[in-house]
Amino acid sequence: MRIWAERRGFEAVRSGLPKIFPRLWRYSVVLTGSRQRADDLAQSACMRALERADQFTPGTHLDRWVFRLTHRLWITELRKNAVRTGGGLSTVEEADLVDPAPGPEATLLVREVLAAVMKLPEAQRVTVLLVYVEGYKYRDAAAILDVPLGTVMSRLATARAKLAATFRDDGDICDAR
């Protein structure tokens, strides 16, 4: 019975990873701040998910499980880097995340908003991505990040206030009252 359950978990993970990979990669970009590091993190997360597929319960949310694995891998990587080099994040310009469909004004707006989001502290930045980009409910984001629900709410409120102040000070984006 156990072998059958492990096989079902592996099959669920193996067949589900391609469906969630674009979202996983986007999450990895927000965590790492760079496309190259996001590629490495997303690949590591997929490998870890396959290695630990026996721990996944088929029928539950694979994306939440993999996002949590990814977050833990990133925290581990940050700790390793802090010990080795003390290095930080890449700039948003290096990530070069541009939506090719909209016109130049929309692209500029996206860049400005993304640059402001990337300047947020990591905890707020990741929480903003999970809730506002990926569409997770606060409770789900709390489970992925392994923090209390109130912490998610606090991080979002603080991030919104910082972003509003940024664009209020600039006067360029949020001055359309």
mmCIF file with all atom_site columns, C-alpha atoms in Angstrom:
data_model
loop_
_atom_site.group_PDB
_atom_site.id
_atom_site.type_symbol
_atom_site.label_atom_id
_atom_site.label_alt_id
_atom_site.label_comp_id
_atom_site.label_asym_id
_atom_site.label_entity_id
_atom_site.label_seq_id
_atom_site.pdbx_PDB_ins_code
_atom_site.Cartn_x
_atom_site.Cartn_y
_atom_site.Cartn_z
_atom_site.occupancy
_atom_site.B_iso_or_equiv
_atom_site.pdbx_formal_charge
_atom_site.auth_seq_id
_atom_site.auth_comp_id
_atom_site.auth_asym_id
_atom_site.auth_atom_id
_atom_site.pdbx_PDB_model_num
ATOM 1   C CA . MET A 1 1   ? 0.000  0.000  0.000   1.00 0.00 ? 1   MET A CA 1
ATOM 2   C CA . ARG A 1 2   ? 2.806  2.443  0.875   1.00 0.00 ? 2   ARG A CA 1
ATOM 3   C CA . ILE A 1 3   ? 4.612  1.854  -2.433  1.00 0.00 ? 3   ILE A CA 1
ATOM 4   C CA . TRP A 1 4   ? 1.385  2.526  -4.309  1.00 0.00 ? 4   TRP A CA 1
ATOM 5   C CA . ALA A 1 5   ? 0.884  5.817  -2.423  1.00 0.00 ? 5   ALA A CA 1
ATOM 6   C CA . GLU A 1 6   ? 4.476  6.877  -3.101  1.00 0.00 ? 6   GLU A CA 1
ATOM 7   C CA . ARG A 1 7   ? 4.019  6.121  -6.798  1.00 0.00 ? 7   ARG A CA 1
ATOM 8   C CA . ARG A 1 8   ? 0.802  8.175  -6.897  1.00 0.00 ? 8   ARG A CA 1
ATOM 9   C CA . GLY A 1 9   ? 2.635  11.080 -5.240  1.00 0.00 ? 9   GLY A CA 1
ATOM 10  C CA . PHE A 1 10  ? 5.498  10.860 -7.707  1.00 0.00 ? 10  PHE A CA 1
ATOM 11  C CA . GLU A 1 11  ? 3.117  10.728 -10.685 1.00 0.00 ? 11  GLU A CA 1
ATOM 12  C CA . ALA A 1 12  ? 1.120  13.692 -9.359  1.00 0.00 ? 12  ALA A CA 1
ATOM 13  C CA . VAL A 1 13  ? 4.290  15.749 -8.927  1.00 0.00 ? 13  VAL A CA 1
ATOM 14  C CA . ARG A 1 14  ? 5.800  14.691 -12.249 1.00 0.00 ? 14  ARG A CA 1
ATOM 15  C CA . SER A 1 15  ? 2.657  15.476 -14.224 1.00 0.00 ? 15  SER A CA 1
ATOM 16  C CA . GLY A 1 16  ? 1.864  18.680 -12.295 1.00 0.00 ? 16  GLY A CA 1
ATOM 17  C CA . LEU A 1 17  ? 5.251  20.413 -12.430 1.00 0.00 ? 17  LEU A CA 1
ATOM 18  C CA . PRO A 1 18  ? 5.025  21.478 -16.103 1.00 0.00 ? 18  PRO A CA 1
ATOM 19  C CA . LYS A 1 19  ? 1.656  23.124 -15.424 1.00 0.00 ? 19  LYS A CA 1
ATOM 20  C CA . ILE A 1 20  ? 2.920  25.243 -12.544 1.00 0.00 ? 20  ILE A CA 1
ATOM 21  C CA . PHE A 1 21  ? 6.453  25.877 -13.804 1.00 0.00 ? 21  PHE A CA 1
ATOM 22  C CA . PRO A 1 22  ? 5.796  29.354 -15.313 1.00 0.00 ? 22  PRO A CA 1
ATOM 23  C CA . ARG A 1 23  ? 4.382  30.526 -11.982 1.00 0.00 ? 23  ARG A CA 1
ATOM 24  C CA . LEU A 1 24  ? 7.222  28.829 -10.094 1.00 0.00 ? 24  LEU A CA 1
ATOM 25  C CA . TRP A 1 25  ? 9.777  30.593 -12.275 1.00 0.00 ? 25  TRP A CA 1
ATOM 26  C CA . ARG A 1 26  ? 8.077  33.967 -11.778 1.00 0.00 ? 26  ARG A CA 1
ATOM 27  C CA . TYR A 1 27  ? 8.104  33.362 -8.019  1.00 0.00 ? 27  TYR A CA 1
ATOM 28  C CA . SER A 1 28  ? 11.789 32.461 -8.254  1.00 0.00 ? 28  SER A CA 1
ATOM 29  C CA . VAL A 1 29  ? 12.536 35.715 -10.120 1.00 0.00 ? 29  VAL A CA 1
ATOM 30  C CA . VAL A 1 30  ? 10.890 37.726 -7.369  1.00 0.00 ? 30  VAL A CA 1
ATOM 31  C CA . LEU A 1 31  ? 12.798 35.839 -4.698  1.00 0.00 ? 31  LEU A CA 1
ATOM 32  C CA . THR A 1 32  ? 16.190 36.071 -6.402  1.00 0.00 ? 32  THR A CA 1
ATOM 33  C CA . GLY A 1 33  ? 15.949 39.325 -8.344  1.00 0.00 ? 33  GLY A CA 1
ATOM 34  C CA . SER A 1 34  ? 17.642 37.825 -11.407 1.00 0.00 ? 34  SER A CA 1
ATOM 35  C CA . ARG A 1 35  ? 16.682 35.583 -14.297 1.00 0.00 ? 35  ARG A CA 1
ATOM 36  C CA . GLN A 1 36  ? 19.788 33.418 -14.050 1.00 0.00 ? 36  GLN A CA 1
ATOM 37  C CA . ARG A 1 37  ? 19.414 32.792 -10.337 1.00 0.00 ? 37  ARG A CA 1
ATOM 38  C CA . ALA A 1 38  ? 15.685 32.203 -10.853 1.00 0.00 ? 38  ALA A CA 1
ATOM 39  C CA . ASP A 1 39  ? 16.477 29.521 -13.420 1.00 0.00 ? 39  ASP A CA 1
ATOM 40  C CA . ASP A 1 40  ? 18.735 27.784 -10.905 1.00 0.00 ? 40  ASP A CA 1
ATOM 41  C CA . LEU A 1 41  ? 16.251 28.106 -8.048  1.00 0.00 ? 41  LEU A CA 1
ATOM 42  C CA . ALA A 1 42  ? 13.297 26.868 -10.114 1.00 0.00 ? 42  ALA A CA 1
ATOM 43  C CA . GLN A 1 43  ? 15.330 23.913 -11.347 1.00 0.00 ? 43  GLN A CA 1
ATOM 44  C CA . SER A 1 44  ? 16.443 23.085 -7.806  1.00 0.00 ? 44  SER A CA 1
ATOM 45  C CA . ALA A 1 45  ? 12.849 23.315 -6.610  1.00 0.00 ? 45  ALA A CA 1
ATOM 46  C CA . CYS A 1 46  ? 11.666 20.919 -9.318  1.00 0.00 ? 46  CYS A CA 1
ATOM 47  C CA . MET A 1 47  ? 14.423 18.480 -8.444  1.00 0.00 ? 47  MET A CA 1
ATOM 48  C CA . ARG A 1 48  ? 13.587 18.723 -4.742  1.00 0.00 ? 48  ARG A CA 1
ATOM 49  C CA . ALA A 1 49  ? 9.887  18.208 -5.483  1.00 0.00 ? 49  ALA A CA 1
ATOM 50  C CA . LEU A 1 50  ? 10.656 15.072 -7.478  1.00 0.00 ? 50  LEU A CA 1
ATOM 51  C CA . GLU A 1 51  ? 13.038 13.801 -4.791  1.00 0.00 ? 51  GLU A CA 1
ATOM 52  C CA . ARG A 1 52  ? 10.419 14.327 -2.092  1.00 0.00 ? 52  ARG A CA 1
ATOM 53  C CA . ALA A 1 53  ? 7.357  13.391 -4.127  1.00 0.00 ? 53  ALA A CA 1
ATOM 54  C CA . ASP A 1 54  ? 6.573  10.674 -1.592  1.00 0.00 ? 54  ASP A CA 1
ATOM 55  C CA . GLN A 1 55  ? 5.796  13.490 0.875   1.00 0.00 ? 55  GLN A CA 1
ATOM 56  C CA . PHE A 1 56  ? 3.201  15.078 -1.446  1.00 0.00 ? 56  PHE A CA 1
ATOM 57  C CA . THR A 1 57  ? -0.427 14.106 -0.930  1.00 0.00 ? 57  THR A CA 1
ATOM 58  C CA . PRO A 1 58  ? -2.159 13.697 -4.306  1.00 0.00 ? 58  PRO A CA 1
ATOM 59  C CA . GLY A 1 59  ? -5.341 15.695 -4.556  1.00 0.00 ? 59  GLY A CA 1
ATOM 60  C CA . THR A 1 60  ? -3.948 18.613 -2.560  1.00 0.00 ? 60  THR A CA 1
ATOM 61  C CA . HIS A 1 61  ? -2.434 21.816 -3.969  1.00 0.00 ? 61  HIS A CA 1
ATOM 62  C CA . LEU A 1 62  ? 0.835  20.967 -5.698  1.00 0.00 ? 62  LEU A CA 1
ATOM 63  C CA . ASP A 1 63  ? 1.597  24.632 -6.378  1.00 0.00 ? 63  ASP A CA 1
ATOM 64  C CA . ARG A 1 64  ? 1.476  25.553 -2.687  1.00 0.00 ? 64  ARG A CA 1
ATOM 65  C CA . TRP A 1 65  ? 3.667  22.589 -1.793  1.00 0.00 ? 65  TRP A CA 1
ATOM 66  C CA . VAL A 1 66  ? 6.267  23.444 -4.453  1.00 0.00 ? 66  VAL A CA 1
ATOM 67  C CA . PHE A 1 67  ? 6.213  27.171 -3.606  1.00 0.00 ? 67  PHE A CA 1
ATOM 68  C CA . ARG A 1 68  ? 6.910  26.283 0.015   1.00 0.00 ? 68  ARG A CA 1
ATOM 69  C CA . LEU A 1 69  ? 9.817  24.039 -1.055  1.00 0.00 ? 69  LEU A CA 1
ATOM 70  C CA . THR A 1 70  ? 11.118 26.878 -3.231  1.00 0.00 ? 70  THR A CA 1
ATOM 71  C CA . HIS A 1 71  ? 10.895 29.386 -0.394  1.00 0.00 ? 71  HIS A CA 1
ATOM 72  C CA . ARG A 1 72  ? 12.783 27.082 1.936   1.00 0.00 ? 72  ARG A CA 1
ATOM 73  C CA . LEU A 1 73  ? 15.460 26.441 -0.706  1.00 0.00 ? 73  LEU A CA 1
ATOM 74  C CA . TRP A 1 74  ? 15.873 30.194 -1.165  1.00 0.00 ? 74  TRP A CA 1
ATOM 75  C CA . ILE A 1 75  ? 16.197 30.810 2.583   1.00 0.00 ? 75  ILE A CA 1
ATOM 76  C CA . THR A 1 76  ? 18.846 28.085 2.731   1.00 0.00 ? 76  THR A CA 1
ATOM 77  C CA . GLU A 1 77  ? 20.668 29.654 -0.213  1.00 0.00 ? 77  GLU A CA 1
ATOM 78  C CA . LEU A 1 78  ? 20.605 33.084 1.432   1.00 0.00 ? 78  LEU A CA 1
ATOM 79  C CA . ARG A 1 79  ? 22.061 31.643 4.596   1.00 0.00 ? 79  ARG A CA 1
ATOM 80  C CA . LYS A 1 80  ? 24.820 29.886 2.636   1.00 0.00 ? 80  LYS A CA 1
ATOM 81  C CA . ASN A 1 81  ? 25.656 33.057 0.723   1.00 0.00 ? 81  ASN A CA 1
ATOM 82  C CA . ALA A 1 82  ? 25.694 35.142 3.885   1.00 0.00 ? 82  ALA A CA 1
ATOM 83  C CA . VAL A 1 83  ? 28.254 32.781 5.342   1.00 0.00 ? 83  VAL A CA 1
ATOM 84  C CA . ARG A 1 84  ? 30.328 32.597 2.150   1.00 0.00 ? 84  ARG A CA 1
ATOM 85  C CA . THR A 1 85  ? 30.188 36.052 0.605   1.00 0.00 ? 85  THR A CA 1
ATOM 86  C CA . GLY A 1 86  ? 27.559 38.277 2.189   1.00 0.00 ? 86  GLY A CA 1
ATOM 87  C CA . GLY A 1 87  ? 26.220 39.004 -1.353  1.00 0.00 ? 87  GLY A CA 1
ATOM 88  C CA . GLY A 1 88  ? 22.852 40.653 -2.033  1.00 0.00 ? 88  GLY A CA 1
ATOM 89  C CA . LEU A 1 89  ? 20.184 40.768 -4.696  1.00 0.00 ? 89  LEU A CA 1
ATOM 90  C CA . SER A 1 90  ? 20.626 41.851 -8.290  1.00 0.00 ? 90  SER A CA 1
ATOM 91  C CA . THR A 1 91  ? 18.983 45.022 -9.528  1.00 0.00 ? 91  THR A CA 1
ATOM 92  C CA . VAL A 1 92  ? 15.632 44.945 -11.275 1.00 0.00 ? 92  VAL A CA 1
ATOM 93  C CA . GLU A 1 93  ? 17.297 46.214 -14.451 1.00 0.00 ? 93  GLU A CA 1
ATOM 94  C CA . GLU A 1 94  ? 19.377 43.039 -14.572 1.00 0.00 ? 94  GLU A CA 1
ATOM 95  C CA . ALA A 1 95  ? 16.225 40.925 -14.327 1.00 0.00 ? 95  ALA A CA 1
ATOM 96  C CA . ASP A 1 96  ? 14.795 42.773 -17.371 1.00 0.00 ? 96  ASP A CA 1
ATOM 97  C CA . LEU A 1 97  ? 11.196 41.728 -16.836 1.00 0.00 ? 97  LEU A CA 1
ATOM 98  C CA . VAL A 1 98  ? 9.290  43.469 -19.583 1.00 0.00 ? 98  VAL A CA 1
ATOM 99  C CA . ASP A 1 99  ? 5.888  42.500 -20.951 1.00 0.00 ? 99  ASP A CA 1
ATOM 100 C CA . PRO A 1 100 ? 6.346  42.568 -24.750 1.00 0.00 ? 100 PRO A CA 1
ATOM 101 C CA . ALA A 1 101 ? 2.639  43.145 -25.524 1.00 0.00 ? 101 ALA A CA 1
ATOM 102 C CA . PRO A 1 102 ? 1.888  46.650 -24.200 1.00 0.00 ? 102 PRO A CA 1
ATOM 103 C CA . GLY A 1 103 ? 3.117  49.931 -25.564 1.00 0.00 ? 103 GLY A CA 1
ATOM 104 C CA . PRO A 1 104 ? 6.074  51.923 -24.248 1.00 0.00 ? 104 PRO A CA 1
ATOM 105 C CA . GLU A 1 105 ? 4.038  53.814 -21.622 1.00 0.00 ? 105 GLU A CA 1
ATOM 106 C CA . ALA A 1 106 ? 2.683  50.613 -20.124 1.00 0.00 ? 106 ALA A CA 1
ATOM 107 C CA . THR A 1 107 ? 6.136  49.026 -20.216 1.00 0.00 ? 107 THR A CA 1
ATOM 108 C CA . LEU A 1 108 ? 7.559  52.045 -18.400 1.00 0.00 ? 108 LEU A CA 1
ATOM 109 C CA . LEU A 1 109 ? 4.799  51.834 -15.797 1.00 0.00 ? 109 LEU A CA 1
ATOM 110 C CA . VAL A 1 110 ? 5.424  48.106 -15.295 1.00 0.00 ? 110 VAL A CA 1
ATOM 111 C CA . ARG A 1 111 ? 9.150  48.763 -14.876 1.00 0.00 ? 111 ARG A CA 1
ATOM 112 C CA . GLU A 1 112 ? 8.536  51.534 -12.354 1.00 0.00 ? 112 GLU A CA 1
ATOM 113 C CA . VAL A 1 113 ? 6.105  49.457 -10.311 1.00 0.00 ? 113 VAL A CA 1
ATOM 114 C CA . LEU A 1 114 ? 8.378  46.408 -10.464 1.00 0.00 ? 114 LEU A CA 1
ATOM 115 C CA . ALA A 1 115 ? 11.379 48.511 -9.444  1.00 0.00 ? 115 ALA A CA 1
ATOM 116 C CA . ALA A 1 116 ? 9.416  49.839 -6.464  1.00 0.00 ? 116 ALA A CA 1
ATOM 117 C CA . VAL A 1 117 ? 8.287  46.333 -5.491  1.00 0.00 ? 117 VAL A CA 1
ATOM 118 C CA . MET A 1 118 ? 11.847 45.012 -5.803  1.00 0.00 ? 118 MET A CA 1
ATOM 119 C CA . LYS A 1 119 ? 13.033 47.731 -3.381  1.00 0.00 ? 119 LYS A CA 1
ATOM 120 C CA . LEU A 1 120 ? 10.704 46.393 -0.694  1.00 0.00 ? 120 LEU A CA 1
ATOM 121 C CA . PRO A 1 121 ? 12.277 44.165 1.941   1.00 0.00 ? 121 PRO A CA 1
ATOM 122 C CA . GLU A 1 122 ? 12.297 40.530 0.843   1.00 0.00 ? 122 GLU A CA 1
ATOM 123 C CA . ALA A 1 123 ? 9.539  39.430 3.201   1.00 0.00 ? 123 ALA A CA 1
ATOM 124 C CA . GLN A 1 124 ? 7.169  42.101 1.885   1.00 0.00 ? 124 GLN A CA 1
ATOM 125 C CA . ARG A 1 125 ? 8.215  41.574 -1.738  1.00 0.00 ? 125 ARG A CA 1
ATOM 126 C CA . VAL A 1 126 ? 7.541  37.836 -1.630  1.00 0.00 ? 126 VAL A CA 1
ATOM 127 C CA . THR A 1 127 ? 4.233  38.304 0.156   1.00 0.00 ? 127 THR A CA 1
ATOM 128 C CA . VAL A 1 128 ? 3.109  40.880 -2.439  1.00 0.00 ? 128 VAL A CA 1
ATOM 129 C CA . LEU A 1 129 ? 3.924  38.430 -5.227  1.00 0.00 ? 129 LEU A CA 1
ATOM 130 C CA . LEU A 1 130 ? 2.068  35.534 -3.645  1.00 0.00 ? 130 LEU A CA 1
ATOM 131 C CA . VAL A 1 131 ? -1.095 37.504 -2.876  1.00 0.00 ? 131 VAL A CA 1
ATOM 132 C CA . TYR A 1 132 ? -1.328 40.117 -5.632  1.00 0.00 ? 132 TYR A CA 1
ATOM 133 C CA . VAL A 1 133 ? 0.360  38.374 -8.549  1.00 0.00 ? 133 VAL A CA 1
ATOM 134 C CA . GLU A 1 134 ? -0.243 34.692 -7.884  1.00 0.00 ? 134 GLU A CA 1
ATOM 135 C CA . GLY A 1 135 ? -3.658 35.319 -6.334  1.00 0.00 ? 135 GLY A CA 1
ATOM 136 C CA . TYR A 1 136 ? -3.213 33.256 -3.186  1.00 0.00 ? 136 TYR A CA 1
ATOM 137 C CA . LYS A 1 137 ? -5.488 33.928 -0.261  1.00 0.00 ? 137 LYS A CA 1
ATOM 138 C CA . TYR A 1 138 ? -3.812 35.361 2.811   1.00 0.00 ? 138 TYR A CA 1
ATOM 139 C CA . ARG A 1 139 ? -4.143 32.032 4.624   1.00 0.00 ? 139 ARG A CA 1
ATOM 140 C CA . ASP A 1 140 ? -2.474 30.161 1.737   1.00 0.00 ? 140 ASP A CA 1
ATOM 141 C CA . ALA A 1 141 ? 0.370  32.688 1.534   1.00 0.00 ? 141 ALA A CA 1
ATOM 142 C CA . ALA A 1 142 ? 0.873  32.300 5.286   1.00 0.00 ? 142 ALA A CA 1
ATOM 143 C CA . ALA A 1 143 ? 1.135  28.526 4.854   1.00 0.00 ? 143 ALA A CA 1
ATOM 144 C CA . ILE A 1 144 ? 3.619  28.846 1.984   1.00 0.00 ? 144 ILE A CA 1
ATOM 145 C CA . LEU A 1 145 ? 5.792  31.299 3.921   1.00 0.00 ? 145 LEU A CA 1
ATOM 146 C CA . ASP A 1 146 ? 5.315  29.412 7.192   1.00 0.00 ? 146 ASP A CA 1
ATOM 147 C CA . VAL A 1 147 ? 4.258  32.572 9.072   1.00 0.00 ? 147 VAL A CA 1
ATOM 148 C CA . PRO A 1 148 ? 1.093  33.525 10.971  1.00 0.00 ? 148 PRO A CA 1
ATOM 149 C CA . LEU A 1 149 ? -1.834 35.001 9.033   1.00 0.00 ? 149 LEU A CA 1
ATOM 150 C CA . GLY A 1 150 ? -1.437 38.313 10.848  1.00 0.00 ? 150 GLY A CA 1
ATOM 151 C CA . THR A 1 151 ? 2.145  38.558 9.615   1.00 0.00 ? 151 THR A CA 1
ATOM 152 C CA . VAL A 1 152 ? 0.976  38.275 6.004   1.00 0.00 ? 152 VAL A CA 1
ATOM 153 C CA . MET A 1 153 ? -1.626 40.981 6.589   1.00 0.00 ? 153 MET A CA 1
ATOM 154 C CA . SER A 1 154 ? 0.943  43.223 8.254   1.00 0.00 ? 154 SER A CA 1
ATOM 155 C CA . ARG A 1 155 ? 3.497  42.740 5.472   1.00 0.00 ? 155 ARG A CA 1
ATOM 156 C CA . LEU A 1 156 ? 0.909  43.594 2.816   1.00 0.00 ? 156 LEU A CA 1
ATOM 157 C CA . ALA A 1 157 ? -0.309 46.677 4.662   1.00 0.00 ? 157 ALA A CA 1
ATOM 158 C CA . THR A 1 158 ? 3.250  47.913 5.102   1.00 0.00 ? 158 THR A CA 1
ATOM 159 C CA . ALA A 1 159 ? 4.121  47.168 1.459   1.00 0.00 ? 159 ALA A CA 1
ATOM 160 C CA . ARG A 1 160 ? 1.013  48.991 0.200   1.00 0.00 ? 160 ARG A CA 1
ATOM 161 C CA . ALA A 1 161 ? 1.850  52.008 2.345   1.00 0.00 ? 161 ALA A CA 1
ATOM 162 C CA . LYS A 1 162 ? 5.450  52.091 1.094   1.00 0.00 ? 162 LYS A CA 1
ATOM 163 C CA . LEU A 1 163 ? 4.389  51.739 -2.543  1.00 0.00 ? 163 LEU A CA 1
ATOM 164 C CA . ALA A 1 164 ? 1.697  54.398 -2.179  1.00 0.00 ? 164 ALA A CA 1
ATOM 165 C CA . ALA A 1 165 ? 4.218  56.772 -0.594  1.00 0.00 ? 165 ALA A CA 1
ATOM 166 C CA . THR A 1 166 ? 6.741  56.053 -3.343  1.00 0.00 ? 166 THR A CA 1
ATOM 167 C CA . PHE A 1 167 ? 4.336  56.905 -6.118  1.00 0.00 ? 167 PHE A CA 1
ATOM 168 C CA . ARG A 1 168 ? 2.726  59.767 -4.232  1.00 0.00 ? 168 ARG A CA 1
ATOM 169 C CA . ASP A 1 169 ? 6.188  61.326 -3.829  1.00 0.00 ? 169 ASP A CA 1
ATOM 170 C CA . ASP A 1 170 ? 7.016  60.772 -7.506  1.00 0.00 ? 170 ASP A CA 1
ATOM 171 C CA . GLY A 1 171 ? 3.663  62.174 -8.632  1.00 0.00 ? 171 GLY A CA 1
ATOM 172 C CA . ASP A 1 172 ? 3.992  60.322 -11.939 1.00 0.00 ? 172 ASP A CA 1
ATOM 173 C CA . ILE A 1 173 ? 1.867  57.235 -11.486 1.00 0.00 ? 173 ILE A CA 1
ATOM 174 C CA . CYS A 1 174 ? -0.689 57.646 -8.697  1.00 0.00 ? 174 CYS A CA 1
ATOM 175 C CA . ASP A 1 175 ? -1.572 61.293 -9.311  1.00 0.00 ? 175 ASP A CA 1
ATOM 176 C CA . ALA A 1 176 ? -4.727 60.483 -11.290 1.00 0.00 ? 176 ALA A CA 1
ATOM 177 C CA . ARG A 1 177 ? -7.275 61.206 -8.516  1.00 0.00 ? 177 ARG A CA 1
#
